[in-house]
Structure formats: structure tokens, C-alpha cells
Coordinates of C-alpha atoms in Angstrom, one line a residue:
M1 CA -75.9 -13.5 -41.8
K2 CA -78.1 -16.1 -43.4
R3 CA -80.2 -17.8 -40.7
V4 CA -81.3 -21.5 -40.6
S5 CA -84.9 -21.6 -41.6
Q6 CA -87.8 -22.5 -39.4
L7 CA -88.4 -25.5 -41.6
T8 CA -84.8 -26.7 -41.1
A9 CA -85.1 -26.2 -37.4
A10 CA -88.3 -28.3 -37.4
L11 CA -86.6 -31.0 -39.4
M12 CA -83.7 -31.0 -37.1
L13 CA -86.0 -31.7 -34.2
S14 CA -87.5 -34.6 -36.1
G15 CA -84.2 -36.1 -37.0
L16 CA -84.5 -35.3 -40.7
A17 CA -82.3 -32.2 -40.9
H18 CA -79.7 -34.0 -43.0
M19 CA -82.1 -33.9 -46.0
V20 CA -81.9 -30.1 -46.3
F21 CA -79.0 -29.1 -44.1
A22 CA -76.3 -28.9 -46.7
A23 CA -78.4 -26.4 -48.8
E24 CA -79.3 -24.3 -45.8
L25 CA -76.0 -24.2 -43.9
P26 CA -74.6 -20.7 -43.7
A27 CA -70.9 -19.9 -44.3
Q28 CA -70.5 -18.8 -40.7
M29 CA -72.3 -19.3 -37.5
T30 CA -72.1 -17.7 -34.0
L31 CA -71.4 -19.8 -31.0
S32 CA -74.8 -19.3 -29.6
N33 CA -76.5 -20.5 -32.8
L34 CA -74.2 -23.5 -32.9
Q35 CA -75.0 -24.4 -29.3
A36 CA -78.7 -24.0 -30.0
Q37 CA -78.4 -26.6 -32.7
Q38 CA -76.3 -28.9 -30.6
G39 CA -73.4 -28.5 -32.9
V40 CA -69.7 -28.9 -32.1
A41 CA -66.9 -26.3 -32.3
I42 CA -63.5 -27.5 -33.4
D43 CA -60.3 -25.5 -32.7
T44 CA -57.9 -26.1 -35.5
R45 CA -54.9 -24.3 -33.9
P46 CA -51.9 -25.9 -32.2
S47 CA -52.8 -27.4 -28.8
A48 CA -50.7 -24.8 -27.0
F49 CA -53.1 -22.1 -27.9
Y50 CA -56.1 -24.3 -27.3
N51 CA -54.7 -25.0 -23.8
G52 CA -54.4 -21.3 -22.9
W53 CA -51.2 -19.8 -24.3
P54 CA -52.0 -16.4 -25.9
Q55 CA -50.9 -16.0 -29.5
T56 CA -49.3 -12.6 -28.7
V57 CA -47.5 -11.6 -25.6
H58 CA -50.3 -9.5 -24.1
G59 CA -53.1 -11.5 -25.7
V60 CA -55.7 -13.8 -24.2
G61 CA -55.5 -17.5 -24.8
G62 CA -57.8 -20.5 -24.5
H63 CA -60.6 -22.1 -26.5
E64 CA -64.3 -21.6 -27.0
P65 CA -66.6 -23.4 -24.5
A66 CA -66.8 -27.1 -25.1
A67 CA -64.6 -26.8 -28.2
L68 CA -62.6 -29.8 -29.3
N69 CA -59.0 -29.6 -30.5
L70 CA -58.2 -31.0 -33.9
S71 CA -55.0 -29.2 -34.9
A72 CA -54.4 -28.8 -38.6
G73 CA -50.8 -29.6 -37.8
W74 CA -51.8 -33.2 -36.9
L75 CA -53.2 -34.1 -40.2
S76 CA -49.9 -35.0 -41.8
V77 CA -49.4 -37.8 -39.2
M78 CA -53.1 -39.0 -39.1
N79 CA -54.4 -41.4 -41.7
D80 CA -58.1 -41.5 -42.5
E81 CA -58.7 -44.4 -40.1
Q82 CA -57.1 -42.4 -37.2
L83 CA -59.0 -39.3 -38.1
Q84 CA -62.2 -41.4 -38.1
Q85 CA -61.3 -42.8 -34.7
W86 CA -60.8 -39.3 -33.4
A87 CA -64.3 -38.3 -34.6
T88 CA -65.9 -41.4 -33.3
R89 CA -64.2 -41.0 -29.9
H90 CA -65.8 -37.5 -29.7
S91 CA -69.2 -38.6 -30.8
I92 CA -69.0 -36.8 -34.1
T93 CA -71.1 -38.4 -36.9
P94 CA -71.5 -37.4 -40.6
D95 CA -74.8 -35.7 -39.6
S96 CA -73.1 -33.6 -36.9
L97 CA -73.1 -29.8 -37.3
I98 CA -69.4 -28.7 -37.1
A99 CA -68.1 -25.1 -36.8
L100 CA -64.3 -24.7 -37.3
Y101 CA -62.1 -21.8 -36.1
G102 CA -58.4 -20.9 -36.4
K103 CA -56.3 -19.4 -39.2
N104 CA -57.8 -19.7 -42.7
D105 CA -55.3 -22.3 -43.9
E106 CA -55.9 -24.3 -40.7
T107 CA -59.7 -24.4 -41.1
K108 CA -59.5 -25.1 -44.8
A109 CA -57.1 -28.1 -44.3
V110 CA -59.3 -29.6 -41.5
K111 CA -62.5 -29.1 -43.5
Q112 CA -61.0 -30.8 -46.5
R113 CA -59.9 -33.9 -44.5
L114 CA -63.3 -34.2 -42.7
A115 CA -65.2 -33.7 -45.9
K116 CA -63.2 -36.6 -47.5
L117 CA -64.6 -38.8 -44.7
G118 CA -68.2 -37.7 -45.4
Y119 CA -68.6 -34.9 -42.9
S120 CA -70.4 -32.3 -45.0
H121 CA -72.2 -30.1 -42.4
I122 CA -69.1 -27.9 -41.8
T123 CA -69.1 -24.1 -41.3
L124 CA -66.9 -21.5 -39.6
L125 CA -67.4 -20.1 -36.2
A126 CA -68.1 -16.4 -36.8
D127 CA -67.3 -15.0 -33.4
A128 CA -64.4 -17.3 -32.4
L129 CA -61.9 -15.9 -29.9
Q130 CA -63.6 -12.5 -29.9
Q131 CA -65.0 -12.7 -26.3
P132 CA -62.0 -13.3 -24.0
A133 CA -64.2 -13.7 -20.9
R134 CA -65.8 -16.9 -22.2
L135 CA -62.6 -18.6 -23.3
Q136 CA -61.6 -21.7 -21.3
K137 CA -58.1 -22.8 -20.6
M138 CA -56.1 -25.4 -18.7
A139 CA -55.5 -24.2 -15.1
H140 CA -51.7 -24.1 -15.4
F141 CA -51.1 -24.1 -19.2
E142 CA -47.8 -22.3 -18.5
Q143 CA -46.3 -25.5 -17.1
L144 CA -46.3 -27.0 -20.6
V145 CA -44.3 -24.7 -22.8
Y146 CA -44.2 -24.9 -26.6
P147 CA -41.2 -24.6 -28.9
Q148 CA -41.6 -21.0 -30.2
W149 CA -42.2 -19.7 -26.7
L150 CA -39.0 -21.4 -25.6
H151 CA -37.0 -20.1 -28.6
D152 CA -38.2 -16.5 -27.9
L153 CA -37.2 -16.9 -24.2
I154 CA -33.7 -18.0 -25.3
Q155 CA -33.6 -15.0 -27.6
N156 CA -34.4 -12.7 -24.6
K157 CA -37.7 -11.6 -26.2
A158 CA -40.7 -10.7 -24.2
V159 CA -42.9 -13.8 -23.6
A160 CA -46.2 -14.5 -21.9
A161 CA -45.9 -16.3 -18.5
Q162 CA -42.4 -14.9 -18.1
P163 CA -40.2 -16.8 -15.6
A164 CA -39.5 -14.8 -12.5
G165 CA -35.9 -15.9 -11.9
E166 CA -32.9 -17.5 -13.5
V167 CA -33.8 -20.0 -16.2
K168 CA -32.2 -23.4 -16.9
I169 CA -33.1 -25.6 -19.8
I170 CA -32.2 -29.3 -19.2
E171 CA -32.4 -32.4 -21.4
A172 CA -32.9 -35.6 -19.5
A173 CA -32.3 -39.2 -20.7
W174 CA -31.0 -42.5 -19.5
G175 CA -27.2 -43.0 -19.9
A176 CA -24.5 -41.0 -21.6
P177 CA -25.6 -38.0 -23.7
K178 CA -25.2 -39.6 -27.1
Q179 CA -28.1 -38.0 -28.9
Y180 CA -27.6 -34.8 -26.9
L181 CA -24.0 -34.4 -28.2
L182 CA -25.3 -34.6 -31.8
S183 CA -28.0 -32.0 -31.4
H184 CA -29.8 -30.2 -28.5
I185 CA -31.6 -27.1 -27.7
P186 CA -29.2 -24.1 -27.5
G187 CA -27.9 -23.6 -24.0
A188 CA -29.4 -26.8 -22.6
D189 CA -27.7 -28.7 -19.8
Y190 CA -27.9 -32.5 -19.5
I191 CA -29.0 -34.8 -16.7
D192 CA -28.5 -38.6 -16.8
T193 CA -31.5 -40.2 -15.1
N194 CA -29.0 -42.6 -13.5
D195 CA -28.1 -39.6 -11.3
I196 CA -31.6 -39.2 -9.9
E197 CA -32.5 -42.9 -9.6
S198 CA -30.8 -45.7 -7.7
E199 CA -30.7 -49.5 -8.1
P200 CA -32.0 -52.0 -7.3
L201 CA -35.5 -50.6 -7.6
W202 CA -34.8 -47.4 -9.5
N203 CA -36.3 -45.3 -6.8
K204 CA -35.2 -41.7 -6.5
V205 CA -31.7 -41.2 -4.9
S206 CA -31.3 -40.1 -1.3
D207 CA -32.1 -36.5 -0.4
D208 CA -28.5 -35.8 0.2
K209 CA -27.4 -37.1 -3.2
L210 CA -30.3 -35.2 -4.9
K211 CA -29.4 -32.0 -3.1
A212 CA -25.8 -32.3 -4.3
L213 CA -26.9 -33.0 -7.8
L214 CA -29.1 -29.9 -8.0
A215 CA -26.2 -27.8 -6.6
K216 CA -23.9 -29.2 -9.3
H217 CA -26.3 -28.1 -12.0
G218 CA -26.7 -24.7 -10.4
I219 CA -30.4 -25.3 -9.4
R220 CA -31.9 -23.5 -6.4
H221 CA -35.5 -23.4 -5.2
D222 CA -36.2 -20.2 -7.1
T223 CA -34.6 -21.4 -10.4
T224 CA -37.0 -21.9 -13.3
V225 CA -36.2 -25.2 -14.8
I226 CA -37.5 -26.2 -18.2
M227 CA -37.2 -29.9 -18.9
Y228 CA -37.3 -31.8 -22.2
G229 CA -36.3 -35.2 -23.4
R230 CA -36.3 -37.5 -26.4
D231 CA -38.8 -39.4 -24.3
V232 CA -41.2 -37.0 -22.6
Y233 CA -41.5 -39.3 -19.5
A234 CA -37.7 -39.1 -18.9
A235 CA -37.9 -35.4 -18.6
A236 CA -41.1 -35.7 -16.5
R237 CA -39.3 -38.1 -14.1
V238 CA -36.7 -35.5 -13.4
A239 CA -39.2 -32.7 -13.3
Q240 CA -41.4 -34.5 -10.7
I241 CA -38.3 -35.1 -8.5
L242 CA -37.3 -31.4 -8.8
L243 CA -40.8 -30.4 -7.6
Y244 CA -40.4 -32.9 -4.7
A245 CA -37.1 -31.2 -3.9
G246 CA -38.8 -27.9 -3.7
V247 CA -38.0 -26.2 -7.0
K248 CA -41.0 -23.9 -7.4
D249 CA -41.2 -23.4 -11.1
V250 CA -40.6 -26.5 -13.2
R251 CA -42.0 -26.8 -16.7
L252 CA -42.0 -29.3 -19.5
L253 CA -41.5 -28.8 -23.2
D254 CA -44.8 -30.2 -24.5
G255 CA -44.0 -33.0 -27.0
G256 CA -40.4 -33.0 -26.0
W257 CA -37.4 -32.9 -28.3
Q258 CA -39.6 -34.0 -31.2
S259 CA -41.7 -30.8 -31.0
W260 CA -38.6 -28.7 -31.2
S261 CA -37.2 -30.7 -34.1
D262 CA -40.6 -30.5 -36.0
A263 CA -40.6 -26.7 -35.5
G264 CA -37.3 -26.5 -37.3
L265 CA -35.7 -24.4 -34.6
P266 CA -31.9 -24.0 -34.1
V267 CA -29.8 -26.7 -32.4
E268 CA -26.4 -27.0 -30.9
R269 CA -23.8 -29.8 -30.9
G270 CA -21.3 -30.8 -28.3
L271 CA -20.9 -31.0 -24.5
P272 CA -22.9 -28.9 -22.1
G273 CA -21.5 -25.5 -21.3
E274 CA -19.8 -24.9 -17.9
V275 CA -22.3 -24.5 -15.1
K276 CA -21.7 -22.5 -12.0
P277 CA -22.6 -24.6 -9.0
A278 CA -25.2 -23.3 -6.6
A279 CA -23.9 -22.4 -3.2
D280 CA -27.1 -23.5 -1.5
F281 CA -30.6 -24.5 -2.3
G282 CA -32.0 -21.5 -0.4
A283 CA -35.0 -23.3 1.1
P284 CA -35.8 -26.3 3.3
F285 CA -35.1 -29.6 1.5
P286 CA -37.1 -31.4 0.3
G287 CA -39.7 -28.7 -0.1
Q288 CA -42.6 -30.9 -1.1
P289 CA -42.1 -34.4 0.4
Q290 CA -45.8 -35.2 0.0
L291 CA -45.3 -35.5 -3.8
M292 CA -43.4 -38.8 -3.4
L293 CA -45.2 -41.7 -1.7
D294 CA -43.6 -44.8 -0.2
T295 CA -45.2 -48.2 -0.2
E296 CA -47.1 -47.8 3.1
Q297 CA -48.5 -44.4 2.0
A298 CA -49.6 -46.0 -1.3
R299 CA -51.2 -48.8 0.6
G300 CA -53.2 -46.3 2.6
L301 CA -55.0 -45.0 -0.5
L302 CA -56.5 -48.4 -1.4
G303 CA -60.2 -49.1 -0.9
R304 CA -61.1 -45.4 -0.5
K305 CA -63.7 -43.3 -2.3
D306 CA -61.8 -40.1 -1.5
A307 CA -58.5 -41.5 -2.9
S308 CA -57.1 -43.4 -5.8
L309 CA -53.9 -45.3 -6.3
V310 CA -53.6 -45.1 -10.1
S311 CA -51.8 -47.6 -12.4
I312 CA -50.2 -45.9 -15.4
R313 CA -49.5 -49.1 -17.2
S314 CA -50.7 -50.7 -20.4
W315 CA -53.8 -52.9 -20.3
P316 CA -51.7 -56.1 -20.8
E317 CA -49.6 -55.0 -17.8
F318 CA -52.7 -54.1 -15.7
I319 CA -54.4 -57.5 -16.2
G320 CA -51.2 -59.4 -15.8
T321 CA -50.5 -60.7 -19.3
T322 CA -47.0 -59.2 -19.1
S323 CA -44.9 -57.5 -16.5
G324 CA -43.8 -54.9 -19.1
Y325 CA -40.1 -55.2 -18.2
S326 CA -37.4 -57.7 -18.9
Y327 CA -36.0 -57.1 -15.3
I328 CA -39.4 -57.3 -13.5
K329 CA -40.5 -60.9 -13.4
P330 CA -43.8 -60.8 -11.4
K331 CA -47.0 -60.2 -13.5
G332 CA -50.2 -58.7 -12.2
E333 CA -51.3 -55.5 -10.5
I334 CA -51.7 -53.9 -7.1
A335 CA -55.0 -55.2 -5.7
G336 CA -57.3 -52.2 -5.4
A337 CA -55.5 -50.0 -7.8
R338 CA -57.5 -48.1 -10.5
W339 CA -56.4 -48.1 -14.1
G340 CA -55.3 -44.6 -15.3
H341 CA -54.5 -45.8 -18.9
A342 CA -51.1 -45.4 -20.6
G343 CA -50.3 -46.9 -24.0
S344 CA -49.7 -50.0 -26.0
D345 CA -46.8 -51.2 -23.9
S346 CA -44.4 -50.1 -21.2
T347 CA -42.5 -47.7 -23.6
H348 CA -45.5 -45.8 -25.0
M349 CA -48.1 -43.3 -23.7
E350 CA -50.5 -42.9 -26.7
D351 CA -53.5 -42.6 -24.4
F352 CA -52.2 -39.2 -23.2
H353 CA -50.8 -37.8 -26.5
N354 CA -52.1 -36.0 -29.4
P355 CA -50.9 -37.3 -32.8
D356 CA -47.9 -34.9 -32.6
G357 CA -46.9 -36.2 -29.2
T358 CA -48.2 -33.2 -27.2
M359 CA -50.5 -33.6 -24.2
R360 CA -54.0 -34.7 -25.1
S361 CA -56.7 -32.2 -24.0
A362 CA -57.4 -31.9 -20.3
D363 CA -61.1 -32.7 -20.9
D364 CA -60.2 -36.0 -22.7
I365 CA -57.8 -37.0 -19.9
A366 CA -60.3 -36.1 -17.1
A367 CA -63.0 -38.1 -18.8
M368 CA -60.7 -41.1 -19.3
W369 CA -59.9 -41.0 -15.5
K370 CA -63.5 -40.4 -14.4
S371 CA -64.5 -43.7 -16.2
W372 CA -62.3 -45.4 -13.6
N373 CA -63.6 -43.3 -10.7
I374 CA -60.5 -41.1 -10.6
T375 CA -61.5 -37.6 -9.8
P376 CA -59.8 -34.3 -9.0
D377 CA -61.3 -34.0 -5.5
Q378 CA -59.5 -37.2 -4.4
Q379 CA -56.0 -37.7 -3.1
V380 CA -54.3 -39.3 -6.2
A381 CA -51.0 -41.1 -6.5
F382 CA -49.8 -42.4 -9.9
Y383 CA -47.4 -45.3 -10.4
C384 CA -46.1 -47.4 -13.2
G385 CA -43.2 -49.9 -13.2
T386 CA -40.5 -47.6 -11.9
G387 CA -41.8 -44.0 -12.1
W388 CA -41.3 -42.6 -15.5
R389 CA -44.8 -42.9 -17.0
A390 CA -46.4 -42.0 -13.6
S391 CA -44.3 -38.8 -13.6
E392 CA -45.6 -37.8 -17.0
T393 CA -49.2 -38.1 -15.9
F394 CA -48.4 -36.3 -12.6
M395 CA -47.1 -33.4 -14.6
Y396 CA -50.3 -33.4 -16.7
A397 CA -52.6 -33.6 -13.7
R398 CA -50.6 -30.7 -12.1
A399 CA -51.0 -28.6 -15.3
M400 CA -54.8 -29.5 -15.2
G401 CA -55.0 -28.0 -11.7
W402 CA -55.4 -31.2 -9.8
Q403 CA -54.4 -30.2 -6.2
N404 CA -53.6 -33.4 -4.3
V405 CA -51.4 -35.5 -6.6
G406 CA -48.2 -37.5 -6.1
V407 CA -46.2 -40.4 -7.4
Y408 CA -45.8 -43.8 -5.7
D409 CA -42.0 -44.0 -6.4
G410 CA -41.6 -47.7 -5.9
G411 CA -44.4 -48.7 -8.3
W412 CA -45.1 -52.2 -9.4
Y413 CA -41.4 -53.1 -9.2
E414 CA -41.2 -52.4 -5.4
W415 CA -44.7 -53.7 -4.6
S416 CA -44.3 -57.0 -6.5
S417 CA -40.9 -57.6 -4.8
N418 CA -42.7 -58.3 -1.5
P419 CA -44.8 -61.5 -1.8
H420 CA -47.0 -60.4 1.1
N421 CA -48.4 -57.4 -0.9
P422 CA -51.8 -58.2 -2.4
V423 CA -51.8 -58.7 -6.2
V424 CA -54.6 -59.3 -8.7
A425 CA -54.6 -60.4 -12.3
G426 CA -57.2 -60.9 -15.0
E427 CA -59.9 -58.8 -16.8
R428 CA -61.8 -56.4 -14.5
K429 CA -63.9 -53.4 -14.4
P430 CA -63.6 -50.0 -12.6
L431 CA -63.7 -50.1 -8.8

């Protein structure tokens, strides 16, 4: 392998490496050499493999230490401005040394797009994915499944992270199953979110009603439930409530229905198939009541360094410019809450998504939360307007391995309905 010369190394230390680097750059570089030169590794594979899913049933998944994920599959939905924003957000400049890894076509596509923006110090990572012991992965990557894995599972093929018991695939959405009837994942059941939430505040239904609903759909505590939705947070809302109930293995299709559609996998039309009701839940109910907080429990997290009540609302909602909802009139935020980010408005979650709608990297999310003093050693409860966005972030935090997380079910809707609850508005900084 061609080595970087001593002259180049000296120039790098003096900040003048860019003058000769292009001529000296080897076609490949080991991770240790890359790290010695303070370069950045970029994983060009789909986020599922970056997160930890093995690419073969008995393989080892994960990414190289400190590697960033820029999937080649995202490039078709990223314009140059968005790609530049991604690079800037990760402190990558045109002078940065970059080593790519992934399939040949993936690294080639990413290199071409970066080069177009003026990033010329690009090589390949020679020893990528060759030392399983050093690979890093999300603590519970298996809780976010990807389309091909789910398709293989449906086809009764051997898969990594094989579910232990009976598997049910369920689509969740608000209202009648209009889109579901036109096309859905083969064998999927359907849950209307109206059946797991109740007016006037859209909190979860009573435990008795929830238990009856799960029995109707044949769900026991030992059933593996894989949720998906046209909106990821609709599926996450149901998933979080299933975990509260005590279902042990609940997973989300990362990126939701769109990821399945983008993969070009088979679909079905029509009504759900007949479901055999479950005779009993088979375990105490609810199994994890600590996952759902009421108002007094949420209030108890305020003003503590060892706890965070986290608003998953857009910045305009957080500072009180808008309530975010036509049916929620009060504007403002819970006094003492920390901002956990969300998206551009109450129906988007861009801050948590890759360009293809899958979950943004765990490191990115953790850094975003840390800037608002939200850390994994705390007791953390997420909330939004009525629970949907909060449930999505709950599912991500759970996949990231955060131990003590829950959802404040009532959220801003319930808190703001009581004029005695403290509220704040206006621009502010992390507490």
C-alpha cells in the first residue's frame, strides 16, 4: 500500500496538506491510518446494516468506529444543498480526509456526489468490516426491522434476530383502512388508532378496553408484533401502548410503509384476514405501567438534573408561536420542559429521519438531545401534543438502549387544559 509521505504528514500538521494531498492520497487506507490523520469514515450502506443488522443470517453487523452513515440510497432524494448541509452538520469540509466503505456501486455513487461539491480527498477504507470485534451497533437494532428482513420472515426464510413466538404484522392509522384496502404488506392486520385512544384528550383507552382490543387481534404477551404505518408515528403510538400493556417483543418497520414501497416488495389488497382471538393475555396486565406517565408523574420530572420531561414538538410550538393543532387552542410549553426536537410542524419529524424516512443515526440523536441536557442516565419522559411524535422518539430511544424512558400520555393537550399548570413561551436556551 502506498503510504502518505513524511512531507505530507508534516504539511498536514501545519495546515497546508491540501496543497499536495490530492497527489499523495492512496487508493485505499486502513482505519488506523485514517484515524492517525484525523480523517472521517463514511458507511455508504443502508442504515439497517449501519445500525447493526448483519447482511447475512449468521454474519456480524454494525459500522466502523466513529463512522458516519451516508447511504448511497439517499442520494436520489437529496439535492446538492441538502448534501452540503449533511456534510456541514458533521463538520466535514472540502479539506477533510474521507474514506468510504460499502459495495462498489455504493462507494462510487457517494464519491461522485461529494466530488461534485468539491470534496476531493476521498479514498476507500481498506479493512472495512473485516474485524467484527471493533464494529459498533445500536443496542437494540433488532427493534427496527427493514423491508427485506420482513419479507424473508413472511416467506419463512431463516433471518437474523428471529422472533421467538407467533408473529403478527399490523398496520396502524387513524380512521377507516382506506389506504390499507388498496395495498398493504401481505398478511398484515389493521388497527385504527381510534381504538387505542379516547376523546376528549386522545389519551390511551382504559386498560380493560385495551386488553379486549389485544385479545380481538390475537395478541398475547409473548406475541411478536411488527408495526408499520403510512405515518411512522401512528405505528409507534400503537407500539408504545403495546409495550405498556406488556407485549414483550414489539418492533417497528423502520421508515414505515414508504420503505416497503420503495423496496418494490409484494403487496396485498382487501380486508384483513380472519384473526383468531386470544383466549387470554397470559401475563399480568399492564405489564409495564411505568412506560406511561400521567400529569402528576410528569410534573415530578421538572427541575431535576437526573430527569427530563422532553418536548417532541416543533420549535414554533415550543416557543408558543402556534399550538400546532386546530383543536388545541392554548399556545406555549410546559415550564421546565427540555426541547427534544421534532420537525418543521406538528405533522413532521425531519429531525429524527434520514432522507429516506428511516431513523437518523443513534449518535446524531444522542448529540441532539445532549445539547439540551437530555442524557441516557436520566429518567426521561417524552411528550408532544397527544402522544404520536413522543411515541416515535420513545421507540428510537428504546432501540438506542436508553433504560428509563416513558411517554407522558396527556402531553401539551392535557397540560394546557388546566390553567393552573405552569406554562412558558418565547425564545429560550437549554435548561
